[in-house]
Every structure is written in structure tokens, then in C-alpha cells.
Coordinates of C-alpha atoms in Angstrom, one line a residue:
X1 CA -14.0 21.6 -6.8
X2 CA -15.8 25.2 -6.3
X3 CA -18.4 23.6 -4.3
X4 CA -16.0 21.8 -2.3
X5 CA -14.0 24.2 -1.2
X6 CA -17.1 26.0 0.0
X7 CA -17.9 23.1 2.5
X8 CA -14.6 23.1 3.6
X9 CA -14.4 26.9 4.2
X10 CA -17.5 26.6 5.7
X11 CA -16.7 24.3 7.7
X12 CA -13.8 25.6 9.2
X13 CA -15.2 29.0 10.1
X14 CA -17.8 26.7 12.4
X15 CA -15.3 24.8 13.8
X16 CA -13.2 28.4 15.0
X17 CA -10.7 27.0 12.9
X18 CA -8.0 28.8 10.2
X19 CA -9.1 28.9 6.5
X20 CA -7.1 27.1 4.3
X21 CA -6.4 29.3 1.3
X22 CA -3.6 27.6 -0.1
X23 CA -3.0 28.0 -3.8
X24 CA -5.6 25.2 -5.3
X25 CA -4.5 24.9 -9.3
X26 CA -3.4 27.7 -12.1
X27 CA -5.2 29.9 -14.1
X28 CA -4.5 29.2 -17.9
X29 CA -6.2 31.0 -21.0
X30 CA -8.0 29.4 -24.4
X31 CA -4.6 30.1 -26.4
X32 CA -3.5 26.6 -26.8
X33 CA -6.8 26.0 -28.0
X34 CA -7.3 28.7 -30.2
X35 CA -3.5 27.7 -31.7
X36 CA -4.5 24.6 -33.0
X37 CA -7.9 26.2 -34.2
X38 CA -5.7 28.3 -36.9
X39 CA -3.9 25.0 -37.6
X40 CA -6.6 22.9 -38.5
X41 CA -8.3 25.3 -40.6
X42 CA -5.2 25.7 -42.4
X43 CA -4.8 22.1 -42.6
X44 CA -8.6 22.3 -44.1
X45 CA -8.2 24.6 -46.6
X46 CA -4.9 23.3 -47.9
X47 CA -7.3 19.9 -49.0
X48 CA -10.4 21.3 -50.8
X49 CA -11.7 18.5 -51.5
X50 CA -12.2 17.6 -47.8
X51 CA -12.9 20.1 -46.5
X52 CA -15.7 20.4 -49.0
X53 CA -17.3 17.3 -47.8
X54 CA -16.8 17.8 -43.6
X55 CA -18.3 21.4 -44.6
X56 CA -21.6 19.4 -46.0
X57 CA -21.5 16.8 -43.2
X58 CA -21.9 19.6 -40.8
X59 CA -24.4 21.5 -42.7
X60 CA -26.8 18.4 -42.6
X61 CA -26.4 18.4 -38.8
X62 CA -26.8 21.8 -38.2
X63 CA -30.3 22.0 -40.6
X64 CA -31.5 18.4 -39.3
X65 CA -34.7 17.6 -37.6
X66 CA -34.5 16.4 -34.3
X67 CA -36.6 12.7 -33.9
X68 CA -38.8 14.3 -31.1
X69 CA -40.2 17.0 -33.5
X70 CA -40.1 14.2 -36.2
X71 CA -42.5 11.8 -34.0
X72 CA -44.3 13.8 -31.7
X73 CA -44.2 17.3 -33.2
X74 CA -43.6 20.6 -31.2
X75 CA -46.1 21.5 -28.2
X76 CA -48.9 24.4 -28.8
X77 CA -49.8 26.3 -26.1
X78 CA -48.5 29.2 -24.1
X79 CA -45.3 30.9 -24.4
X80 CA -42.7 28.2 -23.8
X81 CA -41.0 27.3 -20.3
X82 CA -37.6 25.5 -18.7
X83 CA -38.9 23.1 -16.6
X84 CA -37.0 20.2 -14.7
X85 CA -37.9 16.8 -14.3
X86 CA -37.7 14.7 -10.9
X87 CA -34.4 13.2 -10.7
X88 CA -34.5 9.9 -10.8
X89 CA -32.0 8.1 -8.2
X90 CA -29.5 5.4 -9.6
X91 CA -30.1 1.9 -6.9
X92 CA -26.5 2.0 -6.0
X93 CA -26.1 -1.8 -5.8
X94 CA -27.0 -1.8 -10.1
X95 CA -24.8 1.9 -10.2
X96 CA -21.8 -0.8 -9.3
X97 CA -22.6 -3.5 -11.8
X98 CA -23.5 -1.3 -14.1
X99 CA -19.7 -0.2 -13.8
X100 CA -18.3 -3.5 -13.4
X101 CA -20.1 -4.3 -17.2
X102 CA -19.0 -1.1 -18.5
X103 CA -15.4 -2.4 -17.8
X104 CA -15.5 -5.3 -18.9
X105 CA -16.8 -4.4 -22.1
X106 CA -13.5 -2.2 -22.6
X107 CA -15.9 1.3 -22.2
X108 CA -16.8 4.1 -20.3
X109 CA -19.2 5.2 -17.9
X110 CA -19.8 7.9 -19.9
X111 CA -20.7 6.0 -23.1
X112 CA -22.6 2.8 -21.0
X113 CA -25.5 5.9 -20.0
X114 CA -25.2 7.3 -23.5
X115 CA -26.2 4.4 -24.7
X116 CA -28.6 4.3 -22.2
X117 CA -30.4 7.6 -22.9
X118 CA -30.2 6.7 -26.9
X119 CA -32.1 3.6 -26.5
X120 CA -35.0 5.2 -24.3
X121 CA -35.1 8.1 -27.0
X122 CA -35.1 5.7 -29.5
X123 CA -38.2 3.4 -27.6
X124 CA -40.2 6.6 -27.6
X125 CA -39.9 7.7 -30.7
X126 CA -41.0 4.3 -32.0
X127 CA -44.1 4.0 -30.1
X128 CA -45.3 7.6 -31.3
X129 CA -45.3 6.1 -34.7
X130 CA -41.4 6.6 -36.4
X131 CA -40.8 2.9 -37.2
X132 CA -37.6 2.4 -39.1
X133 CA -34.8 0.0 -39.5
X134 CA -32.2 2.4 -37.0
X135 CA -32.8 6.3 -35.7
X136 CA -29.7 8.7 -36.8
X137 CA -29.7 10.4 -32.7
X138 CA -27.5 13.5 -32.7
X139 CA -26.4 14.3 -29.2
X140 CA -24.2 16.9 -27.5
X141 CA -21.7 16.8 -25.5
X142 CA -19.7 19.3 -23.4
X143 CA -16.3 18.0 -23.2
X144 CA -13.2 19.3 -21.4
X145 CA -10.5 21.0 -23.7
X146 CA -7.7 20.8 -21.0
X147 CA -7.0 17.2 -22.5
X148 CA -5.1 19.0 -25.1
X149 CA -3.0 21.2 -22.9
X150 CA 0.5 19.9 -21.9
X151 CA 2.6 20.8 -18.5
X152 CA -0.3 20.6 -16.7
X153 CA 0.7 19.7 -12.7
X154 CA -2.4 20.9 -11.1
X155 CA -5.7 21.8 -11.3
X156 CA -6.6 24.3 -14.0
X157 CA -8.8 27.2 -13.4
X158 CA -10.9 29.3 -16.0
X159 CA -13.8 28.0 -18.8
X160 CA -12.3 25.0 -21.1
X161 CA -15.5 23.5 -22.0
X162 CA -16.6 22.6 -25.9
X163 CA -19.7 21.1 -27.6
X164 CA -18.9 17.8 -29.4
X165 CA -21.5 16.3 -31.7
X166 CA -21.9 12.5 -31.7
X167 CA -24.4 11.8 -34.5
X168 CA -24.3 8.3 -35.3
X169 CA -27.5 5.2 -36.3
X170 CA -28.9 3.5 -33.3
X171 CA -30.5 0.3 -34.8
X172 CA -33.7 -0.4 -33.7
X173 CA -33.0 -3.8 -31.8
X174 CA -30.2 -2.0 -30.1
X175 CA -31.5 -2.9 -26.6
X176 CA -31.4 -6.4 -27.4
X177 CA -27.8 -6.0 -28.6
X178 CA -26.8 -3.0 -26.0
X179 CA -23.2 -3.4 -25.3
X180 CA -22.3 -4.0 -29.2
X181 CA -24.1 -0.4 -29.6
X182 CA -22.1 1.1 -26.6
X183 CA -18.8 -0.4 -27.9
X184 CA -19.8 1.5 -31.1
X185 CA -20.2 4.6 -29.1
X186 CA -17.1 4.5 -27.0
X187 CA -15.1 4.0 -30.0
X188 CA -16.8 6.9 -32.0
X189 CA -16.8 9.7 -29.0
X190 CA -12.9 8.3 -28.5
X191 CA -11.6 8.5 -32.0
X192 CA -13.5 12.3 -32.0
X193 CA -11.8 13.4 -29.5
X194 CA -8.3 12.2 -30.0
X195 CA -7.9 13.8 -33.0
X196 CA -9.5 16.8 -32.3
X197 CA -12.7 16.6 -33.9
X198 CA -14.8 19.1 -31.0
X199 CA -12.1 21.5 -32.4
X200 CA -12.2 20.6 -36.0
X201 CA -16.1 20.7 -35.3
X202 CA -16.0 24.5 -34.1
X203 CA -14.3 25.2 -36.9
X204 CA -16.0 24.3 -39.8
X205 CA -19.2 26.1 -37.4
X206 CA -17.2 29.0 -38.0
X207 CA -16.6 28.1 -41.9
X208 CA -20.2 28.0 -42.2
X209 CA -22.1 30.8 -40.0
X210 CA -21.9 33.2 -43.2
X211 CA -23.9 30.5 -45.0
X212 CA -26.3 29.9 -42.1
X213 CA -27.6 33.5 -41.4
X214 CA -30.6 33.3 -43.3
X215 CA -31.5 30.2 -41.9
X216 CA -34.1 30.1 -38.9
X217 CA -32.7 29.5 -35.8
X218 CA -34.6 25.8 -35.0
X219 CA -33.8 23.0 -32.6
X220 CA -31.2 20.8 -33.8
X221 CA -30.0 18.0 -31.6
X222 CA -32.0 15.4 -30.1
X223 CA -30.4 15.6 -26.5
X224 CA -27.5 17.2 -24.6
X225 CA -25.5 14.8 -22.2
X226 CA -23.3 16.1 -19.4
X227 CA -21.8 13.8 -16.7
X228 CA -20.2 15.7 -13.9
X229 CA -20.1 12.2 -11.8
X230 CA -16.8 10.1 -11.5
X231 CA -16.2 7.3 -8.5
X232 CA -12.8 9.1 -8.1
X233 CA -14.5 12.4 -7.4
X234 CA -16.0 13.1 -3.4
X235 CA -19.8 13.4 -3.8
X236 CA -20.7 16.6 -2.5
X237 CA -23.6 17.8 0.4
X238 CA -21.7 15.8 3.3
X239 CA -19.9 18.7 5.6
X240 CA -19.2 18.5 9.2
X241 CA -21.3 21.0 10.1
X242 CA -23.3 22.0 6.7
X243 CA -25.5 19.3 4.8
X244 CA -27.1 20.1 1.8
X245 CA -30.6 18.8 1.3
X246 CA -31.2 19.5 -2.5
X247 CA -29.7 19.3 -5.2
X248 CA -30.8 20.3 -8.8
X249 CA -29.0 20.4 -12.2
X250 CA -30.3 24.0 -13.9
X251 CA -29.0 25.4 -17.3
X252 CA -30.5 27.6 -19.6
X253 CA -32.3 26.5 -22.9
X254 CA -33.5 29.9 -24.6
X255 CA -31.8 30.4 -27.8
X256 CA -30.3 27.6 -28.5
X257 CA -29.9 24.4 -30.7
X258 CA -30.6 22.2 -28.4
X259 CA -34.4 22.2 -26.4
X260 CA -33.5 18.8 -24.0
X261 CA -30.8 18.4 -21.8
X262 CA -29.8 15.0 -19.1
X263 CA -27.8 15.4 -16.7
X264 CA -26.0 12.9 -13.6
X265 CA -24.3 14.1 -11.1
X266 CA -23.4 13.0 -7.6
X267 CA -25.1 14.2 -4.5
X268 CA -24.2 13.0 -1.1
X269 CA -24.0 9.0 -1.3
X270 CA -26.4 8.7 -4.7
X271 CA -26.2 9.5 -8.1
X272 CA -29.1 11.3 -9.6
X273 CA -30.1 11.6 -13.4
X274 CA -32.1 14.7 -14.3
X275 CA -33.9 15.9 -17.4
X276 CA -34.5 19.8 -18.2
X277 CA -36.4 20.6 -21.1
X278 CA -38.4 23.5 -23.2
X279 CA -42.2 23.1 -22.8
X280 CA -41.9 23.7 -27.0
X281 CA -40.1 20.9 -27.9
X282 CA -41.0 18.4 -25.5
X283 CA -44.1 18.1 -23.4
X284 CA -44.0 17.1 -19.7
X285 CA -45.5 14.1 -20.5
X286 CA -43.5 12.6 -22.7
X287 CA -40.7 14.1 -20.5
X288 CA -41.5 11.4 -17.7
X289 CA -41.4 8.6 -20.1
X290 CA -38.5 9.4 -21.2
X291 CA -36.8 9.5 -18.4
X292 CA -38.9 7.0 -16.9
X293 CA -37.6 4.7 -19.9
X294 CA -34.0 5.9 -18.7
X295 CA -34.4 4.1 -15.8
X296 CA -35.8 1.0 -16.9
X297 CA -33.6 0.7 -19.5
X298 CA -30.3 1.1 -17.0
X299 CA -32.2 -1.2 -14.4
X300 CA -32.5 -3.5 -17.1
X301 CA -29.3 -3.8 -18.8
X302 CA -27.8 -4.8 -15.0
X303 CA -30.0 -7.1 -14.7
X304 CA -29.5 -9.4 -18.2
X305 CA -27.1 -11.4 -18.6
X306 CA -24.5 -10.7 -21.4

């Protein structure tokens, strides 16, 4: 929307014509958010009993191993680096069917590409040696709390992002049997997030941060997976008067649980995939198989018959 509205400004001021600086959306704070944060931990600690085990659950994912430093181990070398991979560009022609499968298997985009990325992670790890019946692949997932406001009318302004975790198995002849996995996916990353479970999730972080000080700091998820493209949304770079000839997907990795990031977005008339990664968990290498596996493994699943 931001970027958007910059074209059209833009665009206006070269064409001599007036601005439009109508109203676009409301601003609305966290509190809705943050209300039924105090309910659910209330909730939580009026049954002991569960929230003893969702407390240990989370403590296994926030102390687990990711499969990349499992398989391949972490780079040595000099002091480590963001770097960004070359997106790779989605054949429009396979972007439709790919859709048109998605549908009429009852799921999302969203979870068709996760299922995507978890297969190619899955591949590699596999042929650097971790041979196993399935791969337990924790992923993250920014995911938009203004689902869980009400009276909304317009576009709503201000930061309502949260990480969700989907950790779940990935079987190891998953890509022979890719839509059953992705049904499996849709249906987990739905249930989470209809009941609350990013929230839930946050809290029991919270619950636990006492009892993770003295912990190292380490890389915990596998991946991070953000989708900012939707057919319903106007792919950006095509003005009147001002085209934009790059586009790259940038986001900081120091610090934090997570050392390997994809994301898609929607540039012009294509969609592009992207990887950006730490040089110390992940080596550039093994960056463009991944990714080249990303692609193979999206051209492929268009092309079978199901």
C-alpha cells in the first residue's frame, strides 16, 4: 500500500496534476491484542496441567537444532555476512496452475509454496547424509494480527505483525505424495491460527524467557517464510511515468533465532522468490541449491499429474 501510494503521488506531481491525500485507512493500536494476551494466560494458568505440557512443547522448539546445522554443520570462516540470493522468477503460465491445483486441493497459496520450500529443505538435507523416515522442519511465519480485530471498515495502519511457528514431520517421500503433505499443512497453519495459537505462542515465550536466560542465544528454526504476493493485490514497479527496475527482499538476520529467510513477492508482471541468509549457518553454495531445488520442485509439482 505504502509503495503504492508513492507511485501514485509520484505520478501525479509529473503529470501537473493534484495529489490525492484522501484519508487511506485508520490508525489502531496492539490493545485488542494485548487483551486477549492477559486472557489466555489466565486461561493457562487456571489448567496446570496444560499449561505444563504447551510450556515443554515450546521449550523443545526454542532449544532445537535446526536440520541445516544437523546435516551440513555451521560455516568456518570470517566473521559472518547477510547475503541475498538471485531471485528466482515464477514461469507465470506454471504460477497459474500452480494456483488452479492449490484450489482444487481445498488450500492455500500460501501453504502450496510451504510445502514447496519444506520438500527442497528436506531433499538437501538428505543428500548431505540425514537419512530418516520424515524431517521434524520448524518454520516461521509472520502473520497478520488484524484478523482478530472487529469493526474493521478500512485499511488499518500501524505494526500488527506476529511470528507463528509451524513445526510439524515432513515424511521423506513427501514429494511423491505433495498435496497430501500440503493438505496437512493448510490444515495445521489454519487450526493455529483460528484459535489463537501465534498469541498463545507469545505467551508461553513470555512464560519461559526467565528459564531461558542462561541459555545461549543459537539458531533455532530451519526457515522463515513471508508471502507479501496475492492475485488480488496490484504488482507494484508499473507507474505512468516512474518504473522501477529492481526489486529486492532485504531483512536483517543478526541476533536472532532464525539465520534463513524466503521470501515471494510481486514485482511488475512476475513473482520472484528470494532467499537471504547468514554466511554462518548456511553457505552460498548450498544456498543455490536450495533454492535452486525450490524451483524445481514448484516446476515439478505443475507439471505431474495428481
Amino acid at each position: 500500500m505504502v509503495i503504492s501510494q508513492i507511485f501514485k503521488t509520484l505520478d501525479s506531481l509529473l503529470d501537473s496534476a493534484l495529489v490525492d491525500d484522501s484519508q487511506i485507512g485508520e490508525f489502531r493500536d496492539r490493545s485488542k491484542v494485548r487483551a486477549a494476551e492477559a486472557k489466555i494466560k489466565a486461561s493457562l494458568e487456571n489448567d496446570k496441567n496444560r499449561l505444563k505440557e504447551l510450556l515443554e512443547e515450546r521449550h523443545k522448539i526454542l532449544t532445537r537444532v535446526p536440520l541445516i546445522i544437523e546435516a551440513i554443520r555451521e560455516p568456518k570462516g570470517p566473521p559472518p555476512e547477510i547475503n541475498i540470493s538471485k531471485p528466482e522468477i515464477l514461469d507465470h503460465k506454471l504460477l497459474q496452475v500452480f494456483r488452479a491445483k492449490c484450489k482444487a486441493h481445498k488450500v492455500t497459496f500460501n501453504s502450496g509454496f510451504i510445502g514447496v520450500m519444506r520438500v527442497a529443505l528436506m531433499e538437501l538435507v538428505r543428500e548431505a547424509g540425514i537419512v530418516r523416515n520424515s524431517y521434524n522442519i520448524s518454520t516461521l511465519h509472520p502473520i497478520n494480527t488484524r484478523r482478530y480485530m472487529s469493526n474493521v471498515t478500512s485499511m488499518v495502519w500501524a505494526f500488527h505483525g506476529m511470528p507463528m511457528t509451524l513445526e510439524m514431520a515432513t515424511p521423506w517421500d513427501a514429494r511423491n505424495n505433495f498435496w497430501k503433505h500440503v493438505v496437512d499443512i493448510d490444515t495445521k497453519f489454519r487450526e493455529h491460527i483460528k484459535k489463537m495459537g501465534p498469541v498463545e505462542d507469545y505467551v508461553l515465550d513470555t512464560m519461559l524467557k526467565p528459564m531461558l536466560q542462561s541459555v545461549e542465544k543459537n539458531t533455532i528454526y530451519d526457515m522463515v517464510f513471508t508471502n507479501t504476493w496475492s492475485p488480488t493485490i496490484i504488482t507494484i514497479g508499473n507507474g505512468k511515468h516512474v518504473q522501477m527496475s529492481h526489486f529486492h527482499f532485504y531483512t536483517s538476520l543478526k541476533d536472532l533465532e532464525y539465520k534463513l529467510t524466503c521470501g515471494i513477492f510481486g514485482f511488475k508482471t512476475w513473482v520472484q522468490s528470494q532467499l537471504i541468509y547468514s554466511s554462518e549457518y548456511i553457505t552460498k553454495e548450498n544456498v543455490v541449491k536450495l533454492s535452486e531445488r525450490m524451483t524445481t520442485e514448484f516446476n515439478d509439482t505443475v507439471k505431474t499429474m495428481d
